[in-house]
mmCIF file of C-alpha atoms in Angstrom:
data_model
loop_
_atom_site.group_PDB
_atom_site.id
_atom_site.type_symbol
_atom_site.label_atom_id
_atom_site.label_comp_id
_atom_site.label_asym_id
_atom_site.label_seq_id
_atom_site.Cartn_x
_atom_site.Cartn_y
_atom_site.Cartn_z
ATOM 1 C CA MET A 10 18.363 -33.132 21.716
ATOM 2 C CA LYS A 11 16.399 -36.054 20.335
ATOM 3 C CA VAL A 12 12.766 -35.197 19.627
ATOM 4 C CA LEU A 13 10.124 -37.858 19.005
ATOM 5 C CA VAL A 14 7.223 -36.851 16.760
ATOM 6 C CA THR A 15 4.289 -39.242 16.627
ATOM 7 C CA GLY A 16 2.042 -38.792 13.623
ATOM 8 C CA SER A 17 4.979 -37.305 11.759
ATOM 9 C CA ASN A 18 3.369 -37.984 8.363
ATOM 10 C CA GLY A 19 0.204 -36.089 9.249
ATOM 11 C CA PHE A 20 -0.694 -32.495 8.487
ATOM 12 C CA ILE A 21 0.631 -30.969 11.710
ATOM 13 C CA GLY A 22 3.517 -33.451 11.794
ATOM 14 C CA LYS A 23 4.803 -32.519 8.353
ATOM 15 C CA ASN A 24 4.813 -28.836 9.211
ATOM 16 C CA LEU A 25 6.516 -29.484 12.544
ATOM 17 C CA ILE A 26 9.181 -31.721 10.986
ATOM 18 C CA ALA A 27 9.953 -29.026 8.399
ATOM 19 C CA SER A 28 10.603 -26.537 11.211
ATOM 20 C CA LEU A 29 12.568 -28.966 13.370
ATOM 21 C CA LYS A 30 14.921 -29.624 10.468
ATOM 22 C CA ARG A 31 16.035 -25.991 10.700
ATOM 23 C CA GLU A 32 17.139 -26.535 14.315
ATOM 24 C CA THR A 33 20.788 -27.585 14.184
ATOM 25 C CA ASP A 34 20.808 -29.091 17.685
ATOM 26 C CA ILE A 35 17.839 -31.400 17.176
ATOM 27 C CA GLU A 36 17.644 -34.969 15.919
ATOM 28 C CA THR A 37 14.124 -36.003 14.961
ATOM 29 C CA ILE A 38 12.673 -39.476 15.582
ATOM 30 C CA CYS A 39 9.531 -40.214 13.590
ATOM 31 C CA PHE A 40 6.651 -42.498 14.533
ATOM 32 C CA THR A 41 3.938 -43.182 11.940
ATOM 33 C CA ARG A 42 0.933 -45.457 11.392
ATOM 34 C CA THR A 43 3.234 -48.152 9.986
ATOM 35 C CA SER A 44 5.513 -48.133 13.050
ATOM 36 C CA SER A 45 5.319 -50.961 15.588
ATOM 37 C CA TYR A 46 5.087 -50.943 19.378
ATOM 38 C CA ASP A 47 8.767 -51.905 19.507
ATOM 39 C CA ASP A 48 9.512 -48.866 17.356
ATOM 40 C CA LEU A 49 7.586 -46.712 19.812
ATOM 41 C CA LYS A 50 9.394 -48.217 22.810
ATOM 42 C CA SER A 51 12.787 -47.602 21.234
ATOM 43 C CA ALA A 52 11.813 -44.060 20.277
ATOM 44 C CA VAL A 53 10.655 -43.152 23.793
ATOM 45 C CA GLN A 54 13.846 -44.607 25.278
ATOM 46 C CA GLN A 55 15.887 -42.282 23.074
ATOM 47 C CA ALA A 56 13.682 -39.198 23.319
ATOM 48 C CA ASP A 57 14.469 -36.035 25.239
ATOM 49 C CA PHE A 58 11.171 -34.451 24.180
ATOM 50 C CA ILE A 59 7.945 -35.774 22.621
ATOM 51 C CA PHE A 60 5.404 -34.174 20.316
ATOM 52 C CA HIS A 61 2.440 -36.539 20.434
ATOM 53 C CA LEU A 62 0.438 -35.666 17.317
ATOM 54 C CA ALA A 63 -0.727 -39.121 16.239
ATOM 55 C CA GLY A 64 -4.423 -39.840 16.417
ATOM 56 C CA VAL A 65 -7.504 -41.137 14.671
ATOM 57 C CA ASN A 66 -10.286 -38.846 13.475
ATOM 58 C CA ARG A 67 -11.847 -40.697 10.543
ATOM 59 C CA PRO A 68 -12.122 -44.382 11.548
ATOM 60 C CA GLU A 69 -14.202 -47.096 9.943
ATOM 61 C CA ASN A 70 -15.818 -47.767 13.315
ATOM 62 C CA ASP A 71 -15.940 -45.812 16.574
ATOM 63 C CA SER A 72 -13.823 -48.314 18.508
ATOM 64 C CA GLU A 73 -10.800 -47.137 16.552
ATOM 65 C CA PHE A 74 -11.044 -43.771 18.311
ATOM 66 C CA ASP A 75 -10.032 -45.314 21.612
ATOM 67 C CA VAL A 76 -7.301 -47.439 20.033
ATOM 68 C CA GLY A 77 -5.721 -44.603 18.073
ATOM 69 C CA ASN A 78 -6.189 -41.812 20.602
ATOM 70 C CA ALA A 79 -6.622 -43.016 24.175
ATOM 71 C CA ASP A 80 -4.795 -46.364 24.044
ATOM 72 C CA LEU A 81 -1.790 -45.056 22.105
ATOM 73 C CA THR A 82 -1.440 -42.205 24.591
ATOM 74 C CA ALA A 83 -1.680 -44.639 27.487
ATOM 75 C CA SER A 84 1.136 -46.713 25.979
ATOM 76 C CA ILE A 85 3.349 -43.639 25.616
ATOM 77 C CA CYS A 86 2.676 -42.668 29.233
ATOM 78 C CA GLU A 87 3.608 -46.143 30.474
ATOM 79 C CA LEU A 88 6.823 -46.092 28.452
ATOM 80 C CA ILE A 89 7.719 -42.696 29.937
ATOM 81 C CA ARG A 90 7.043 -44.045 33.432
ATOM 82 C CA SER A 91 9.330 -46.983 32.786
ATOM 83 C CA GLU A 92 12.164 -44.629 31.835
ATOM 84 C CA LYS A 93 11.986 -43.007 35.289
ATOM 85 C CA ARG A 94 13.023 -39.643 33.897
ATOM 86 C CA ASN A 95 11.294 -36.474 32.813
ATOM 87 C CA ILE A 96 10.470 -36.559 29.100
ATOM 88 C CA PRO A 97 8.399 -33.432 28.386
ATOM 89 C CA ILE A 98 5.475 -34.135 26.105
ATOM 90 C CA VAL A 99 3.274 -31.877 23.993
ATOM 91 C CA TYR A 100 -0.114 -33.337 23.135
ATOM 92 C CA SER A 101 -2.287 -32.105 20.258
ATOM 93 C CA SER A 102 -5.753 -32.463 21.720
ATOM 94 C CA SER A 103 -8.942 -30.884 20.423
ATOM 95 C CA ILE A 104 -11.719 -28.550 21.487
ATOM 96 C CA GLN A 105 -13.933 -31.538 20.665
ATOM 97 C CA VAL A 106 -13.179 -32.877 24.185
ATOM 98 C CA GLU A 107 -15.994 -30.550 25.286
ATOM 99 C CA GLN A 108 -18.433 -32.397 23.011
ATOM 100 C CA ALA A 109 -20.139 -35.715 23.756
ATOM 101 C CA ASN A 110 -19.012 -37.449 20.568
ATOM 102 C CA PRO A 111 -16.777 -40.531 20.231
ATOM 103 C CA TYR A 112 -13.823 -38.540 18.936
ATOM 104 C CA GLY A 113 -14.015 -35.952 21.703
ATOM 105 C CA LYS A 114 -14.399 -38.633 24.366
ATOM 106 C CA SER A 115 -11.319 -40.501 23.126
ATOM 107 C CA LYS A 116 -9.225 -37.308 23.140
ATOM 108 C CA LEU A 117 -10.416 -36.554 26.680
ATOM 109 C CA LYS A 118 -9.361 -40.049 27.780
ATOM 110 C CA ALA A 119 -5.930 -39.390 26.267
ATOM 111 C CA GLU A 120 -5.713 -36.140 28.241
ATOM 112 C CA THR A 121 -6.620 -38.078 31.412
ATOM 113 C CA HIS A 122 -3.718 -40.486 30.876
ATOM 114 C CA LEU A 123 -1.345 -37.571 30.464
ATOM 115 C CA MET A 124 -2.645 -35.804 33.569
ATOM 116 C CA SER A 125 -2.169 -38.993 35.595
ATOM 117 C CA LEU A 126 1.413 -39.182 34.330
ATOM 118 C CA HIS A 127 1.997 -35.591 35.384
ATOM 119 C CA ASN A 128 0.350 -35.956 38.794
ATOM 120 C CA ASP A 129 2.128 -39.240 39.597
ATOM 121 C CA THR A 130 5.634 -38.433 38.318
ATOM 122 C CA ASP A 131 5.720 -34.643 37.836
ATOM 123 C CA ASN A 132 6.586 -35.286 34.188
ATOM 124 C CA ASP A 133 6.126 -32.106 32.128
ATOM 125 C CA VAL A 134 2.906 -32.257 30.108
ATOM 126 C CA TYR A 135 1.652 -29.572 27.729
ATOM 127 C CA ASN A 136 -1.865 -29.980 26.411
ATOM 128 C CA TYR A 137 -3.090 -28.084 23.340
ATOM 129 C CA ARG A 138 -6.860 -28.135 22.833
ATOM 130 C CA LEU A 139 -6.754 -26.998 19.244
ATOM 131 C CA PRO A 140 -9.666 -25.719 17.181
ATOM 132 C CA ASN A 141 -9.737 -26.456 13.455
ATOM 133 C CA VAL A 142 -6.171 -26.099 12.219
ATOM 134 C CA PHE A 143 -5.621 -25.014 8.619
ATOM 135 C CA GLY A 144 -2.643 -24.364 6.383
ATOM 136 C CA LYS A 145 -0.462 -25.915 3.738
ATOM 137 C CA TRP A 146 -0.384 -29.705 3.339
ATOM 138 C CA CYS A 147 -3.709 -30.331 5.071
ATOM 139 C CA ARG A 148 -5.537 -33.160 3.344
ATOM 140 C CA PRO A 149 -8.600 -32.015 1.369
ATOM 141 C CA ASN A 150 -11.902 -33.901 1.341
ATOM 142 C CA TYR A 151 -10.984 -35.507 4.634
ATOM 143 C CA ASN A 152 -11.667 -33.612 7.862
ATOM 144 C CA SER A 153 -10.919 -29.956 7.098
ATOM 145 C CA VAL A 154 -13.466 -27.765 5.357
ATOM 146 C CA VAL A 155 -10.802 -25.123 4.723
ATOM 147 C CA ALA A 156 -8.572 -27.625 2.938
ATOM 148 C CA THR A 157 -11.522 -28.993 0.960
ATOM 149 C CA PHE A 158 -12.780 -25.574 -0.121
ATOM 150 C CA CYS A 159 -9.260 -24.383 -0.992
ATOM 151 C CA TYR A 160 -8.454 -27.471 -3.031
ATOM 152 C CA ASN A 161 -11.748 -27.613 -4.893
ATOM 153 C CA ILE A 162 -11.949 -23.920 -5.704
ATOM 154 C CA ALA A 163 -8.282 -23.718 -6.721
ATOM 155 C CA ASN A 164 -8.780 -26.660 -9.058
ATOM 156 C CA GLY A 165 -12.128 -25.665 -10.558
ATOM 157 C CA LEU A 166 -14.176 -28.216 -8.615
ATOM 158 C CA PRO A 167 -17.567 -27.495 -7.004
ATOM 159 C CA ILE A 168 -18.091 -27.029 -3.287
ATOM 160 C CA GLU A 169 -21.239 -27.499 -1.213
ATOM 161 C CA VAL A 170 -22.295 -24.932 1.385
ATOM 162 C CA HIS A 171 -25.381 -26.323 3.100
ATOM 163 C CA HIS A 172 -25.272 -23.975 6.094
ATOM 164 C CA PRO A 173 -23.533 -20.722 5.094
ATOM 165 C CA GLU A 174 -24.153 -19.243 8.546
ATOM 166 C CA GLY A 175 -22.334 -22.129 10.247
ATOM 167 C CA GLN A 176 -19.427 -20.834 12.332
ATOM 168 C CA LEU A 177 -15.838 -22.008 12.098
ATOM 169 C CA HIS A 178 -13.190 -21.527 14.785
ATOM 170 C CA LEU A 179 -9.784 -21.669 13.162
ATOM 171 C CA VAL A 180 -6.098 -21.424 13.927
ATOM 172 C CA HIS A 181 -3.300 -21.382 11.376
ATOM 173 C CA ILE A 182 -0.651 -24.085 11.372
ATOM 174 C CA GLY A 183 2.091 -21.455 11.529
ATOM 175 C CA VAL A 184 1.175 -20.173 14.989
ATOM 176 C CA VAL A 185 0.641 -23.736 16.215
ATOM 177 C CA ILE A 186 4.162 -24.742 15.203
ATOM 178 C CA THR A 187 5.634 -21.529 16.624
ATOM 179 C CA SER A 188 3.945 -22.208 19.959
ATOM 180 C CA PHE A 189 5.105 -25.840 19.915
ATOM 181 C CA LEU A 190 8.725 -24.799 19.452
ATOM 182 C CA GLN A 191 8.499 -22.100 22.112
ATOM 183 C CA THR A 192 7.137 -24.630 24.582
ATOM 184 C CA MET A 193 9.885 -27.113 23.708
ATOM 185 C CA ARG A 194 12.580 -24.502 24.366
ATOM 186 C CA ALA A 195 11.085 -22.741 27.382
ATOM 187 C CA LEU A 196 9.495 -25.714 29.217
ATOM 188 C CA PRO A 197 7.117 -23.378 31.085
ATOM 189 C CA LYS A 198 6.272 -24.423 34.611
ATOM 190 C CA ASN A 199 2.725 -24.537 35.951
ATOM 191 C CA SER A 200 1.394 -24.381 32.387
ATOM 192 C CA ILE A 201 -0.350 -27.560 31.370
ATOM 193 C CA GLN A 202 -3.088 -26.157 29.154
ATOM 194 C CA ILE A 203 -1.583 -24.077 26.321
ATOM 195 C CA ASN A 204 -3.707 -21.790 24.165
ATOM 196 C CA VAL A 205 -2.694 -20.705 20.679
ATOM 197 C CA GLU A 206 -3.322 -17.191 19.413
ATOM 198 C CA PRO A 207 -4.404 -15.615 17.196
ATOM 199 C CA SER A 208 -7.456 -17.671 16.373
ATOM 200 C CA TYR A 209 -10.131 -16.696 13.888
ATOM 201 C CA THR A 210 -13.900 -17.021 13.659
ATOM 202 C CA THR A 211 -15.705 -16.989 10.332
ATOM 203 C CA THR A 212 -18.657 -18.682 8.659
ATOM 204 C CA LEU A 213 -18.809 -21.239 5.890
ATOM 205 C CA GLY A 214 -20.435 -18.682 3.618
ATOM 206 C CA GLU A 215 -17.781 -16.029 4.293
ATOM 207 C CA LEU A 216 -15.010 -18.569 3.806
ATOM 208 C CA ALA A 217 -16.372 -19.583 0.406
ATOM 209 C CA GLU A 218 -16.833 -15.949 -0.693
ATOM 210 C CA ILE A 219 -13.271 -14.998 0.201
ATOM 211 C CA LEU A 220 -11.805 -18.042 -1.558
ATOM 212 C CA TYR A 221 -13.782 -17.326 -4.733
ATOM 213 C CA ARG A 222 -12.463 -13.747 -4.674
ATOM 214 C CA PHE A 223 -8.942 -15.181 -4.419
ATOM 215 C CA LYS A 224 -9.624 -17.321 -7.463
ATOM 216 C CA ASN A 225 -11.252 -14.531 -9.462
ATOM 217 C CA SER A 226 -8.362 -12.148 -8.780
ATOM 218 C CA ARG A 227 -6.466 -13.711 -11.654
ATOM 219 C CA GLU A 228 -9.181 -12.377 -13.974
ATOM 220 C CA THR A 229 -10.007 -9.082 -12.277
ATOM 221 C CA LEU A 230 -6.389 -8.446 -11.190
ATOM 222 C CA VAL A 231 -7.884 -7.110 -7.929
ATOM 223 C CA THR A 232 -6.151 -8.668 -4.944
ATOM 224 C CA GLU A 233 -7.630 -8.941 -1.474
ATOM 225 C CA ALA A 234 -5.905 -7.341 1.514
ATOM 226 C CA VAL A 235 -3.629 -10.318 2.116
ATOM 227 C CA GLY A 236 -0.844 -8.528 3.977
ATOM 228 C CA ASP A 237 -1.908 -9.455 7.498
ATOM 229 C CA GLY A 238 -4.562 -11.109 9.615
ATOM 230 C CA PHE A 239 -6.852 -13.938 8.578
ATOM 231 C CA LYS A 240 -6.744 -13.209 4.848
ATOM 232 C CA ARG A 241 -2.938 -13.360 4.873
ATOM 233 C CA VAL A 242 -2.797 -16.930 6.175
ATOM 234 C CA LEU A 243 -5.906 -18.014 4.275
ATOM 235 C CA TYR A 244 -4.434 -16.814 0.978
ATOM 236 C CA ALA A 245 -1.177 -18.641 1.716
ATOM 237 C CA THR A 246 -3.264 -21.750 2.354
ATOM 238 C CA TYR A 247 -5.366 -21.309 -0.788
ATOM 239 C CA ILE A 248 -2.451 -20.987 -3.194
ATOM 240 C CA SER A 249 -0.740 -24.022 -1.633
ATOM 241 C CA TYR A 250 -3.433 -26.120 -3.341
ATOM 242 C CA ILE A 251 -2.775 -24.718 -6.813
ATOM 243 C CA ALA A 252 -1.298 -27.349 -9.126
ATOM 244 C CA PRO A 253 2.161 -26.625 -10.606
ATOM 245 C CA ALA A 254 0.606 -26.419 -14.065
ATOM 246 C CA ASP A 255 -1.376 -23.415 -12.799
ATOM 247 C CA PHE A 256 1.429 -21.549 -11.050
ATOM 248 C CA ASN A 257 1.444 -19.075 -13.945
ATOM 249 C CA TYR A 258 -1.332 -17.183 -15.717
ATOM 250 C CA THR A 259 -1.516 -14.653 -18.533
ATOM 251 C CA ILE A 260 -2.718 -11.065 -18.242
ATOM 252 C CA PRO A 261 -3.821 -8.601 -20.953
ATOM 253 C CA LYS A 262 -1.214 -6.644 -22.883
ATOM 254 C CA HIS A 263 -2.186 -3.370 -24.561
ATOM 255 C CA GLU A 264 0.083 -2.534 -27.475
ATOM 256 C CA ASP A 265 0.262 0.383 -29.940
ATOM 257 C CA PRO A 266 3.030 2.045 -31.994
ATOM 258 C CA ARG A 267 4.446 3.680 -28.849
ATOM 259 C CA GLY A 268 5.041 0.387 -26.997
ATOM 260 C CA VAL A 269 3.088 -1.778 -24.549
ATOM 261 C CA PHE A 270 1.131 -1.196 -21.347
ATOM 262 C CA VAL A 271 0.432 -4.032 -18.919
ATOM 263 C CA GLU A 272 -1.523 -3.919 -15.646
ATOM 264 C CA MET A 273 -0.189 -6.448 -13.153
ATOM 265 C CA LEU A 274 -2.117 -6.006 -9.917
ATOM 266 C CA LYS A 275 -4.975 -3.926 -8.535
ATOM 267 C CA THR A 276 -6.072 -3.394 -4.949
ATOM 268 C CA GLU A 277 -9.328 -2.243 -3.411
ATOM 269 C CA ASN A 278 -7.849 0.784 -1.649
ATOM 270 C CA SER A 279 -4.122 0.967 -2.338
ATOM 271 C CA GLY A 280 -4.005 1.563 -6.081
ATOM 272 C CA GLN A 281 -2.581 -0.577 -8.840
ATOM 273 C CA PHE A 282 0.732 -1.712 -10.329
ATOM 274 C CA SER A 283 1.654 -1.822 -14.007
ATOM 275 C CA TYR A 284 4.486 -1.331 -16.447
ATOM 276 C CA PHE A 285 4.881 0.157 -19.900
ATOM 277 C CA SER A 286 7.483 0.404 -22.622
ATOM 278 C CA ALA A 287 8.372 3.129 -25.094
ATOM 279 C CA HIS A 288 10.446 2.932 -28.292
ATOM 280 C CA PRO A 289 13.357 5.387 -28.794
ATOM 281 C CA GLY A 290 12.096 8.929 -29.281
ATOM 282 C CA VAL A 291 8.553 8.110 -28.165
ATOM 283 C CA THR A 292 6.761 10.349 -25.649
ATOM 284 C CA ARG A 293 3.983 8.984 -23.468
ATOM 285 C CA GLY A 294 1.634 10.856 -21.141
ATOM 286 C CA GLY A 295 0.817 14.510 -21.601
ATOM 287 C CA HIS A 296 -1.935 14.865 -19.004
ATOM 288 C CA TYR A 297 -2.574 15.895 -15.418
ATOM 289 C CA HIS A 298 -4.594 14.610 -12.471
ATOM 290 C CA HIS A 299 -6.655 16.367 -9.812
ATOM 291 C CA CYS A 300 -6.130 13.796 -7.052
ATOM 292 C CA LYS A 301 -4.426 10.784 -8.598
ATOM 293 C CA THR A 302 -0.716 10.368 -7.884
ATOM 294 C CA GLU A 303 1.828 7.999 -9.381
ATOM 295 C CA LYS A 304 5.316 6.670 -8.788
ATOM 296 C CA PHE A 305 7.479 5.823 -11.823
ATOM 297 C CA LEU A 306 10.613 3.677 -11.806
ATOM 298 C CA VAL A 307 12.696 3.315 -14.963
ATOM 299 C CA ILE A 308 14.137 -0.202 -14.916
ATOM 300 C CA LYS A 309 15.614 -0.206 -18.423
ATOM 301 C CA GLY A 310 16.700 2.599 -20.708
ATOM 302 C CA GLN A 311 16.928 6.393 -20.346
ATOM 303 C CA ALA A 312 14.030 8.764 -19.818
ATOM 304 C CA ARG A 313 13.184 12.454 -19.593
ATOM 305 C CA PHE A 314 10.244 13.379 -17.398
ATOM 306 C CA GLY A 315 8.650 16.687 -18.256
ATOM 307 C CA PHE A 316 6.326 18.655 -15.946
ATOM 308 C CA ARG A 317 4.225 21.804 -16.433
ATOM 309 C CA HIS A 318 2.042 23.471 -13.786
ATOM 310 C CA ILE A 319 -1.391 23.985 -15.332
ATOM 311 C CA VAL A 320 -1.936 27.366 -13.590
ATOM 312 C CA THR A 321 1.485 29.025 -13.257
ATOM 313 C CA ASP A 322 2.984 27.438 -16.392
ATOM 314 C CA GLU A 323 6.108 26.597 -14.397
ATOM 315 C CA THR A 324 8.098 23.730 -15.927
ATOM 316 C CA CYS A 325 10.417 21.062 -14.600
ATOM 317 C CA GLU A 326 12.563 18.353 -16.227
ATOM 318 C CA ILE A 327 14.049 15.196 -14.683
ATOM 319 C CA LEU A 328 16.456 12.775 -16.381
ATOM 320 C CA THR A 329 16.746 9.223 -15.130
ATOM 321 C CA ASP A 330 17.836 5.763 -16.308
ATOM 322 C CA GLY A 331 17.621 2.149 -15.291
ATOM 323 C CA ALA A 332 21.262 2.021 -14.183
ATOM 324 C CA HIS A 333 20.488 4.315 -11.251
ATOM 325 C CA PRO A 334 17.119 3.401 -9.659
ATOM 326 C CA GLU A 335 15.166 6.534 -8.877
ATOM 327 C CA ILE A 336 11.495 7.144 -8.162
ATOM 328 C CA VAL A 337 9.780 9.997 -9.982
ATOM 329 C CA GLU A 338 6.437 11.098 -8.540
ATOM 330 C CA THR A 339 3.644 12.915 -10.321
ATOM 331 C CA VAL A 340 1.910 15.730 -8.454
ATOM 332 C CA PRO A 341 -1.738 16.803 -8.862
ATOM 333 C CA GLY A 342 -2.071 19.953 -10.960
ATOM 334 C CA TRP A 343 1.148 19.310 -12.875
ATOM 335 C CA SER A 344 0.902 17.940 -16.398
ATOM 336 C CA HIS A 345 3.559 15.330 -17.088
ATOM 337 C CA ASP A 346 4.993 13.159 -19.815
ATOM 338 C CA ILE A 347 7.905 10.771 -20.271
ATOM 339 C CA THR A 348 10.174 10.507 -23.314
ATOM 340 C CA ASN A 349 12.580 7.738 -24.259
ATOM 341 C CA ILE A 350 15.831 9.631 -24.864
ATOM 342 C CA GLY A 351 17.963 6.511 -25.252
ATOM 343 C CA ASP A 352 18.764 4.191 -28.148
ATOM 344 C CA THR A 353 17.059 1.109 -26.665
ATOM 345 C CA GLU A 354 13.598 0.236 -25.464
ATOM 346 C CA LEU A 355 12.468 2.059 -22.337
ATOM 347 C CA ILE A 356 10.706 -0.024 -19.647
ATOM 348 C CA VAL A 357 9.047 1.725 -16.721
ATOM 349 C CA MET A 358 7.278 0.359 -13.627
ATOM 350 C CA LEU A 359 4.316 2.358 -12.411
ATOM 351 C CA TRP A 360 2.266 2.520 -9.235
ATOM 352 C CA ALA A 361 -0.897 4.631 -9.123
ATOM 353 C CA ASN A 362 -2.650 5.337 -5.850
ATOM 354 C CA GLU A 363 -6.040 4.411 -7.286
ATOM 355 C CA VAL A 364 -7.411 1.885 -9.728
ATOM 356 C CA PHE A 365 -8.241 3.430 -13.090
ATOM 357 C CA ASP A 366 -11.968 4.091 -13.424
ATOM 358 C CA GLN A 367 -13.058 4.175 -17.068
ATOM 359 C CA GLN A 368 -16.302 5.941 -16.116
ATOM 360 C CA ARG A 369 -14.615 8.647 -14.040
ATOM 361 C CA PRO A 370 -10.996 8.906 -15.146
ATOM 362 C CA ASP A 371 -8.999 11.466 -13.205
ATOM 363 C CA THR A 372 -6.846 12.093 -16.281
ATOM 364 C CA VAL A 373 -7.029 15.341 -18.278
ATOM 365 C CA ALA A 374 -5.038 15.835 -21.500
ATOM 366 C CA TYR A 375 -2.662 18.812 -21.267
ATOM 367 C CA LYS A 376 0.517 19.340 -23.277
ATOM 368 C CA VAL A 377 3.711 19.718 -21.278
#
């Protein structure tokens, strides 16, 4: 199948092209700002499906809205008519069609051309009235506040928030592309207007606060809950604007004669991750917790874990090494320590269910 993508060099176009390249049965035809009308005519003649993403949203004068949005769409519709065959077309419109501004009016005119094509020829038309789309590769300081805030904050530049209570209606590029591809494959009948979910609502002030917490996490080591929902896709967007020179960052290392201890990541409600080392013969630990629990994983070397119940005096010993991955858990009320019983450095990963609180440490010294 040959798929024509207009606006293929744009934000949505780049993300769509990247996904289409993974489809082994699809040949992509690209149409960009530098392409001619003859290029467009040839592309439509070859196309089995069209993603019409090209448009104008930041012109030098308002007349360019009609040329780049309505007139281009009209030309595509006429070329489809001349082919006298069904060439399904997805159009990236905007919720701005509901507003009385030049951009919204031009997008509404484009929709009208597509509806006339559908009504006259029964050509499949799928119209997406998209809210603000955000994600990787969106151009900052252009027409996306999310891209601008992400880029500026990630690169140490100032941002301006004049109306922090101002609402934003957002959708991530990932779900847009997924919906596009589903529509291309399924060709749903009696579905002209296509909605994309999930969408998100936030404010300019909230957006800025979250992004600054993302940035500060490299210092505090406290990560936001970026595993799902809005923060998941926003964090993916934010780090896409980090320059390669800043892909890495240093974290504190605490070192003493026993070895080193390094905290890697902390969370607000799911504990923290760290690692430590111990030289041959060194014992670390020798304490118990009332509520805190931990999971240890030896990734290099050999270790002996010792346990003693602080009430019954019962003891327990566990031997483990990096060659055979095994989790050892600490249990409240049991004192525990770990000894390097090998001839090489011992390296151990550690997860604790809570972030260490220097003011209220749930750690009580007690010899095993």
